[in-house]
Amino acid sequence: MKRRLLLVSNSTLHGSGYLDHCQQQITDFFGKDVRRVLFVPYALHDRDAYTKTARNKFKTLGYEVDSIHEAADPVEAVRKAEGIFIGGGNTFRLLKSLYDSKVVTEIRRRVMEDGVPYMGSSAGTNVATISISTTNDMPIVYPLTFAAIGLVPFNINPHYLDHDSSSRHMGETREQRITQYHEEADTPSVLGLREGCMLLVEGDKATLLGSTKARLFTRGKPTVEYDPGSDLSFLLTDAH
Amino acid sequence: MKRRLLLVSNSTLHGSGYLDHCQQQITDFFGKDVRRVLFVPYALHDRDAYTKTARNKFKTLGYEVDSIHEAADPVEAVRKAEGIFIGGGNTFRLLKSLYDSKVVTEIRRRVMEDGVPYMGSSAGTNVATISISTTNDMPIVYPLTFAAIGLVPFNINPHYLDHDSSSRHMGETREQRITQYHEEADTPSVLGLREGCMLLVEGDKATLLGSTKARLFTRGKPTVEYDPGSDLSFLLTDAH
Ligand SMILES: [Ca+2]
Ligand SMILES: [Ca+2]
């Protein structure tokens, strides 16, 4: 399995600029062989503005950005991509656009068979997993399915948030929401990535990177905390 | 139009018990003619426990509770209901179960044509509107559509939450999420009901009740704040 993934919790960390907190991991990940990255701006409404933001940032890291929305044929753009980056925004809008553009299967094939490196941030991390069932976003559009690209056999909750015990708000906590997911039958594990951390997958090896811890929810088991540097390769087996 | 609705933002207000903060409005709403209320516990996994909670609370208010999940024929239960209460939980699970039980059309008919009073709380308020597209919940199951019972021609965001400027969390604010909804074409107004308030609809008259303000989001227009007591009947015209 050639799969290489960098799945980032959040695009912007409080007090710093767009992708600043993970720029070292981005250059380590795409390396020197990749020159051009195919950007997928489908999660935001203004695709031109979004592409400009991504393009400017990646330029400072030494990469050119082609946006899939500027390509005459999106599937062909995926077919030729040296690297792929799907940015954050609304996960429902993103997944629906991926299916509308018919690129889901081709992205999966390029990543899993050809080893094209895939970076996702926030919603772009959600769609890399089994399904978008653990997104935090509002269902503003209706996708044909919640099944996603499926580059890993579990779910991720990006922007994972601990309960603030001083809050008077009575909406469900993030932990309660994920627990409700696991009340449903046959639901996979959910890796809660706090803002500041990310998951690096290289083949069958998965490692937590960044500055914050991740929380793993497994159906019927107690939750477990993992520090940056932890080996999470066990999540890549089908049992999860 | 005989429609009578009590659409509550939240079941429990911080520091008080289940439905305590709206119990006066509940007894005013169901009045003395209704003796038995049909409860719909589909939004939570443990329907028996949920029914017990609702039954105990409604007993203190002078009403008997029949739960739809205890009925041999859910549609028949709706057909005979004197009043309906759909409780909160996960909105996706609730809507899917409503469709699976084939009660959506019958609930709409009973409320709109027969004048059966409908109370919703949180997820039960979401499903009373045009669609569940402005729920805060996780998409833990896939419903056949996001279209909901449609008792009013607009959307509601329950548990509406103002941005906490001291927060370091970078996930979208509630306002940003609703703004993203309105980036989509032909999207209806969204009434953000803060915890503590509720909307009373009697025929073509709508009034904000409770202790907190509501925030109205209309596509292409500035947001507007409404105090408790405000007449929101204009939301019931088709233009919204
Ligand atoms: Ca998002
Ligand atoms: Ca809920």
XYZ file of C-alpha atoms and ligand atoms in Angstrom:
482
model
C 0.000 0.000 0.000
C 1.591 3.250 -1.159
C -0.868 5.511 0.666
C 0.590 8.746 2.074
C -1.722 11.099 3.965
C -1.388 14.218 6.079
C -4.712 14.768 7.842
C -4.752 18.079 9.676
C -7.374 19.031 12.276
C -7.572 22.729 11.457
C -6.287 25.122 8.811
C -5.605 27.986 11.181
C -4.474 27.851 14.781
C -5.494 30.693 17.085
C -2.995 33.547 16.845
C -1.226 32.394 13.687
C -1.819 32.527 9.936
C -3.313 30.100 7.423
C -1.533 26.704 7.694
C 1.332 28.288 9.669
C 1.150 25.763 12.499
C 1.716 22.796 10.156
C 3.982 24.269 7.499
C 6.982 22.204 8.551
C 4.894 19.036 8.320
C 3.587 20.129 4.900
C 7.068 20.542 3.408
C 8.248 17.304 5.036
C 5.187 15.599 3.570
C 5.213 16.809 -0.038
C 9.026 16.926 -0.024
C 11.123 17.914 -2.991
C 9.675 15.592 -5.637
C 6.289 17.279 -5.685
C 6.360 20.627 -7.476
C 2.662 21.244 -8.115
C -0.197 20.522 -5.713
C -3.783 20.086 -6.917
C -5.997 22.146 -4.603
C -9.678 21.328 -4.058
C -11.565 24.465 -2.872
C -15.048 22.885 -2.978
C -15.741 23.376 0.757
C -16.023 27.158 0.446
C -18.412 29.161 -1.706
C -15.841 31.549 -3.176
C -13.492 29.127 -4.900
C -11.387 31.830 -6.548
C -10.643 33.613 -3.287
C -9.976 30.337 -1.527
C -7.544 29.234 -4.228
C -5.714 32.525 -3.934
C -5.245 31.979 -0.192
C -3.940 28.446 -0.683
C -1.786 29.416 -3.650
C -0.121 32.261 -1.729
C 0.654 30.054 1.246
C 1.987 27.136 -0.778
C 4.141 29.507 -2.827
C 5.989 30.492 0.360
C 6.650 26.777 0.927
C 7.978 26.262 -2.607
C 4.959 24.671 -4.309
C 2.778 25.768 -7.220
C -0.956 25.305 -6.788
C -3.387 24.249 -9.523
C -7.020 24.442 -8.507
C -9.386 21.691 -9.586
C -12.122 24.267 -10.203
C -9.954 25.925 -12.875
C -9.464 22.648 -14.745
C -11.551 21.884 -17.835
C -11.847 18.263 -16.702
C -11.634 17.679 -12.921
C -11.093 13.910 -13.270
C -8.237 14.507 -15.692
C -6.747 17.012 -13.228
C -6.747 14.316 -10.534
C -5.249 11.838 -12.997
C -2.279 14.134 -13.569
C -1.831 15.406 -9.991
C 1.538 15.090 -8.259
C -0.062 15.864 -4.893
C -3.559 16.708 -3.633
C -4.717 19.157 -0.957
C -8.379 19.389 0.026
C -9.068 22.430 2.207
C -11.624 23.014 4.949
C -15.007 24.725 4.972
C -18.389 23.001 4.906
C -18.043 19.219 4.744
C -21.478 18.610 3.181
C -20.829 21.098 0.402
C -17.380 19.579 -0.143
C -18.580 15.978 -0.332
C -21.487 16.863 -2.615
C -19.133 18.735 -4.977
C -16.676 15.837 -4.999
C -19.469 13.505 -6.121
C -20.935 16.065 -8.546
C -17.488 16.376 -10.154
C -17.149 12.566 -10.191
C -13.646 12.666 -8.699
C -14.137 10.503 -5.580
C -13.103 7.208 -7.197
C -10.186 8.743 -9.066
C -8.794 10.434 -5.931
C -9.011 7.121 -4.077
C -7.248 5.298 -6.901
C -4.470 7.854 -7.238
C -3.787 7.839 -3.492
C -4.141 4.126 -2.789
C -2.600 2.737 -5.987
C -0.302 5.441 -7.314
C 0.891 6.802 -3.964
C -0.059 10.401 -4.736
C 0.317 12.281 -1.423
C -3.008 13.545 -0.026
C -3.245 16.397 2.447
C -6.558 17.305 4.040
C -7.460 19.997 6.498
C -10.652 20.066 8.575
C -13.433 19.172 6.069
C -10.688 17.864 3.773
C -9.724 15.514 6.589
C -13.343 14.415 7.121
C -13.761 13.389 3.484
C -10.526 11.353 3.572
C -12.100 8.942 6.068
C -14.874 6.340 5.838
C -17.703 8.851 6.093
C -18.555 12.412 7.034
C -20.733 11.195 9.924
C -18.483 12.879 12.493
C -18.183 16.311 10.910
C -19.065 19.363 13.018
C -20.602 21.189 10.075
C -24.176 22.122 9.269
C -25.938 19.999 6.640
C -26.463 22.971 4.291
C -26.695 20.760 1.190
C -27.720 17.122 0.734
C -25.015 14.788 -0.574
C -25.980 11.509 -2.283
C -24.348 9.598 0.562
C -22.322 10.278 3.714
C -19.739 7.722 2.528
C -16.485 9.525 1.772
C -13.243 8.813 -0.079
C -12.277 6.102 2.406
C -8.502 6.463 2.508
C -8.518 5.189 6.113
C -10.951 2.681 7.712
C -12.116 4.885 10.603
C -13.617 8.304 11.216
C -12.032 11.558 12.351
C -13.545 14.432 14.269
C -11.473 17.516 13.398
C -11.436 20.573 15.686
C -12.041 18.167 18.570
C -13.108 20.212 21.577
C -13.068 19.341 25.270
C -16.110 20.228 27.302
C -15.874 23.628 28.937
C -17.229 23.016 32.435
C -17.794 26.753 32.944
C -20.204 26.906 30.005
C -23.917 27.362 30.635
C -24.775 26.189 27.122
C -26.818 22.992 27.113
C -26.248 21.743 23.546
C -24.526 18.358 23.403
C -20.777 18.301 24.100
C -18.531 16.928 21.374
C -18.032 13.784 23.439
C -21.806 13.293 23.729
C -22.201 13.681 19.976
C -19.578 11.046 19.219
C -21.104 8.771 21.872
C -24.447 9.105 20.055
C -22.696 8.019 16.857
C -21.446 4.906 18.626
C -24.958 4.051 19.783
C -25.569 3.151 16.144
C -24.599 -0.381 15.094
C -21.252 -1.211 13.434
C -19.809 2.281 13.710
C -16.021 2.621 13.354
C -13.623 4.301 15.742
C -13.496 8.090 15.812
C -10.197 9.890 16.268
C -10.813 13.293 17.835
C -8.040 15.567 16.549
C -7.730 18.668 18.720
C -6.766 21.877 16.951
C -2.988 21.814 16.587
C -2.537 18.120 15.843
C -2.595 16.006 12.690
C -2.260 12.410 11.572
C 0.516 11.293 9.243
C -0.135 8.036 7.402
C 2.597 6.351 5.401
C 1.511 2.999 4.059
C 0.407 1.009 7.088
C 2.004 3.313 9.634
C 0.103 6.149 11.312
C 1.686 8.718 13.612
C 0.196 11.614 15.553
C 2.030 14.886 14.892
C 1.663 18.452 16.111
C 1.339 20.171 19.464
C -1.884 18.771 20.960
C -3.251 15.417 22.018
C -5.841 13.315 20.222
C -8.733 11.416 21.833
C -9.790 8.048 20.466
C -13.408 6.886 20.730
C -14.047 3.213 20.094
C -17.535 1.726 20.250
C -18.067 -0.080 23.565
C -14.654 0.843 24.987
C -13.305 3.645 27.178
C -11.826 6.629 25.374
C -8.027 6.882 25.181
C -5.760 9.935 24.974
C -2.684 9.942 22.703
C 0.275 12.324 22.839
C 1.970 13.756 19.758
C 4.444 11.174 18.459
C 2.129 8.240 19.273
C 2.025 5.321 16.872
C -1.612 4.868 15.802
C -0.970 2.266 13.112
C -3.464 -0.105 14.757
C -6.238 2.187 13.468
C -5.383 1.188 9.910
C -6.367 -2.448 10.376
C -9.864 -3.364 9.280
C -11.004 -4.089 12.823
C -11.142 -0.338 13.229
C -55.248 27.408 9.064
C -55.674 25.727 12.439
C -51.952 25.216 13.058
C -50.818 25.543 16.685
C -47.116 25.089 17.466
C -44.828 25.569 20.443
C -41.252 25.367 19.166
C -38.780 25.398 22.040
C -35.041 25.992 21.612
C -33.845 23.657 24.355
C -35.305 21.033 26.680
C -33.214 21.980 29.686
C -31.972 25.394 30.699
C -28.723 25.590 32.679
C -29.413 25.222 36.392
C -32.980 23.910 36.103
C -34.696 20.600 35.386
C -36.123 19.019 32.230
C -38.621 21.424 30.590
C -38.814 23.508 33.775
C -38.086 26.791 32.000
C -41.060 26.426 29.662
C -43.602 24.601 31.824
C -45.937 27.583 32.051
C -45.930 27.882 28.256
C -46.552 24.135 27.928
C -49.673 24.207 30.099
C -50.900 27.383 28.392
C -50.318 25.683 25.049
C -51.942 22.284 25.579
C -54.546 23.814 27.901
C -57.346 21.887 29.536
C -58.839 20.174 26.467
C -55.796 17.998 25.848
C -55.513 15.145 28.344
C -53.034 12.849 26.583
C -49.943 13.900 24.656
C -48.314 11.634 22.059
C -44.559 11.680 22.713
C -42.008 10.948 19.986
C -38.698 9.767 21.544
C -36.968 8.922 18.236
C -34.111 11.417 18.717
C -32.537 9.425 21.537
C -31.280 5.850 21.479
C -32.952 4.702 24.708
C -36.597 5.348 23.911
C -37.919 3.720 27.082
C -35.795 5.870 29.372
C -36.592 8.983 27.362
C -40.327 8.295 27.536
C -40.082 7.871 31.292
C -38.445 11.299 31.613
C -41.094 12.968 29.480
C -43.934 11.057 31.137
C -42.801 12.067 34.627
C -42.512 15.719 33.707
C -45.834 15.903 31.862
C -47.565 14.135 34.771
C -46.596 17.025 37.040
C -48.256 19.345 34.516
C -51.467 17.287 34.433
C -51.005 15.369 31.172
C -50.732 11.669 30.408
C -48.049 10.654 27.901
C -48.377 7.920 25.279
C -45.168 7.154 23.452
C -45.284 6.482 19.730
C -42.671 3.752 20.117
C -45.044 1.796 22.370
C -47.845 1.915 19.784
C -48.492 -1.102 17.560
C -49.127 1.255 14.625
C -47.319 4.613 14.766
C -49.448 6.179 12.023
C -52.619 5.168 13.851
C -51.181 6.673 17.043
C -50.730 10.004 15.242
C -54.232 9.715 13.793
C -55.696 9.489 17.320
C -53.394 11.994 19.047
C -54.875 14.919 20.989
C -51.477 16.621 21.102
C -47.944 15.817 19.907
C -44.568 16.423 21.550
C -41.328 15.602 19.712
C -38.313 15.744 22.029
C -34.687 16.630 21.372
C -31.611 14.517 20.770
C -29.987 13.818 17.412
C -31.894 15.454 14.556
C -30.657 13.044 11.852
C -31.696 10.011 13.881
C -35.052 11.665 14.597
C -35.839 12.553 10.987
C -34.756 9.131 9.705
C -37.006 7.416 12.266
C -39.943 9.670 11.381
C -39.603 8.611 7.739
C -38.938 4.967 8.609
C -42.156 4.977 10.672
C -43.987 6.725 7.820
C -45.524 9.326 10.132
C -44.267 12.553 8.515
C -47.283 13.116 6.270
C -49.784 12.162 8.952
C -48.232 14.509 11.522
C -48.370 17.340 8.993
C -51.996 16.582 8.174
C -53.081 16.368 11.812
C -51.377 19.655 12.688
C -52.249 21.678 9.581
C -55.764 20.357 8.954
C -57.033 19.070 12.298
C -55.355 21.668 14.504
C -53.659 19.109 16.760
C -51.192 21.106 18.908
C -47.541 20.305 18.171
C -44.737 20.958 20.621
C -41.129 20.468 19.634
C -37.944 20.902 21.587
C -34.471 21.222 20.047
C -34.364 18.438 17.390
C -38.168 18.304 17.650
C -38.179 21.978 16.685
C -35.783 21.382 13.754
C -38.045 18.729 12.224
C -41.084 21.014 12.482
C -39.534 23.409 9.957
C -38.808 23.196 6.224
C -35.646 21.146 6.621
C -33.014 20.010 9.105
C -30.308 21.944 7.240
C -29.693 24.217 10.229
C -29.402 21.605 12.954
C -26.295 21.601 15.157
C -26.179 17.823 15.337
C -23.771 15.284 13.893
C -24.945 13.361 10.831
C -24.724 9.989 12.607
C -27.289 8.358 10.292
C -28.342 9.144 6.717
C -31.968 10.202 6.255
C -33.647 9.861 2.849
C -33.913 13.644 2.633
C -33.210 16.718 4.772
C -36.758 17.940 4.068
C -38.727 17.897 7.312
C -42.373 18.056 8.397
C -42.728 21.619 7.109
C -45.152 23.107 9.620
C -43.569 26.534 9.046
C -41.973 27.905 5.825
C -38.566 28.776 7.291
C -35.719 27.173 9.244
C -34.829 27.343 12.911
C -31.465 27.019 14.584
C -32.138 25.841 18.151
C -29.569 26.374 20.928
C -28.468 29.475 19.022
C -25.121 30.570 20.424
C -23.366 33.928 20.231
C -19.686 33.908 19.424
C -17.483 33.859 22.514
C -14.749 36.354 21.683
C -12.517 34.933 24.420
C -12.483 31.505 22.755
C -9.324 30.281 21.047
C -11.264 27.631 19.146
C -11.160 28.147 15.386
C -14.131 26.063 14.252
C -16.831 28.105 12.524
C -19.075 30.239 14.752
C -22.802 29.588 14.604
C -23.250 32.794 12.637
C -20.643 31.679 10.087
C -22.399 28.336 9.686
C -25.762 29.960 8.992
C -24.090 32.428 6.624
C -22.679 29.442 4.705
C -26.218 28.070 4.447
C -27.343 31.346 2.910
C -24.558 31.189 0.326
C -26.639 28.397 -1.220
C -29.390 29.484 -3.619
C -33.038 29.903 -2.568
C -32.448 29.213 1.116
C -35.156 30.363 3.551
C -34.746 32.536 6.617
C -33.234 30.999 9.743
C -34.533 31.965 13.157
C -31.770 31.496 15.739
C -33.511 30.639 19.009
C -31.184 31.161 21.941
C -31.549 28.769 24.853
C -34.435 30.061 26.961
C -36.721 31.247 24.180
C -39.384 29.599 22.028
C -41.749 30.390 19.194
C -45.529 30.163 19.633
C -47.480 29.816 16.392
C -51.271 30.073 16.370
C -52.678 29.991 12.875
C -50.962 32.826 11.027
C -49.661 34.532 14.146
C -46.168 33.874 15.526
C -44.863 35.259 18.817
C -41.490 34.943 20.505
C -41.793 33.759 24.122
C -39.346 33.050 26.933
C -36.461 34.857 28.548
C -33.927 35.340 25.747
C -33.741 37.071 22.387
C -33.841 35.462 18.950
C -31.679 36.384 15.954
C -33.121 36.290 12.465
C -30.926 35.504 9.468
C -32.370 36.317 6.058
C -30.439 35.647 2.853
C -28.879 38.859 1.532
C -30.052 41.010 4.445
C -28.555 42.132 7.757
C -29.417 40.003 10.784
C -32.084 41.306 13.174
C -32.528 40.758 16.921
C -35.993 40.200 18.417
C -36.989 40.510 22.070
C -39.390 38.131 23.804
C -42.929 39.239 23.005
C -42.064 40.195 19.425
C -44.601 39.476 16.699
C -42.858 37.300 14.089
C -45.966 36.538 12.016
C -44.248 37.848 8.876
C -42.116 34.674 8.929
C -45.208 32.608 8.172
C -45.776 34.149 4.754
C -44.355 32.224 1.836
C -41.816 34.929 1.037
C -39.866 33.575 3.993
Ca -16.023 23.246 8.827
Ca -29.255 17.842 19.507
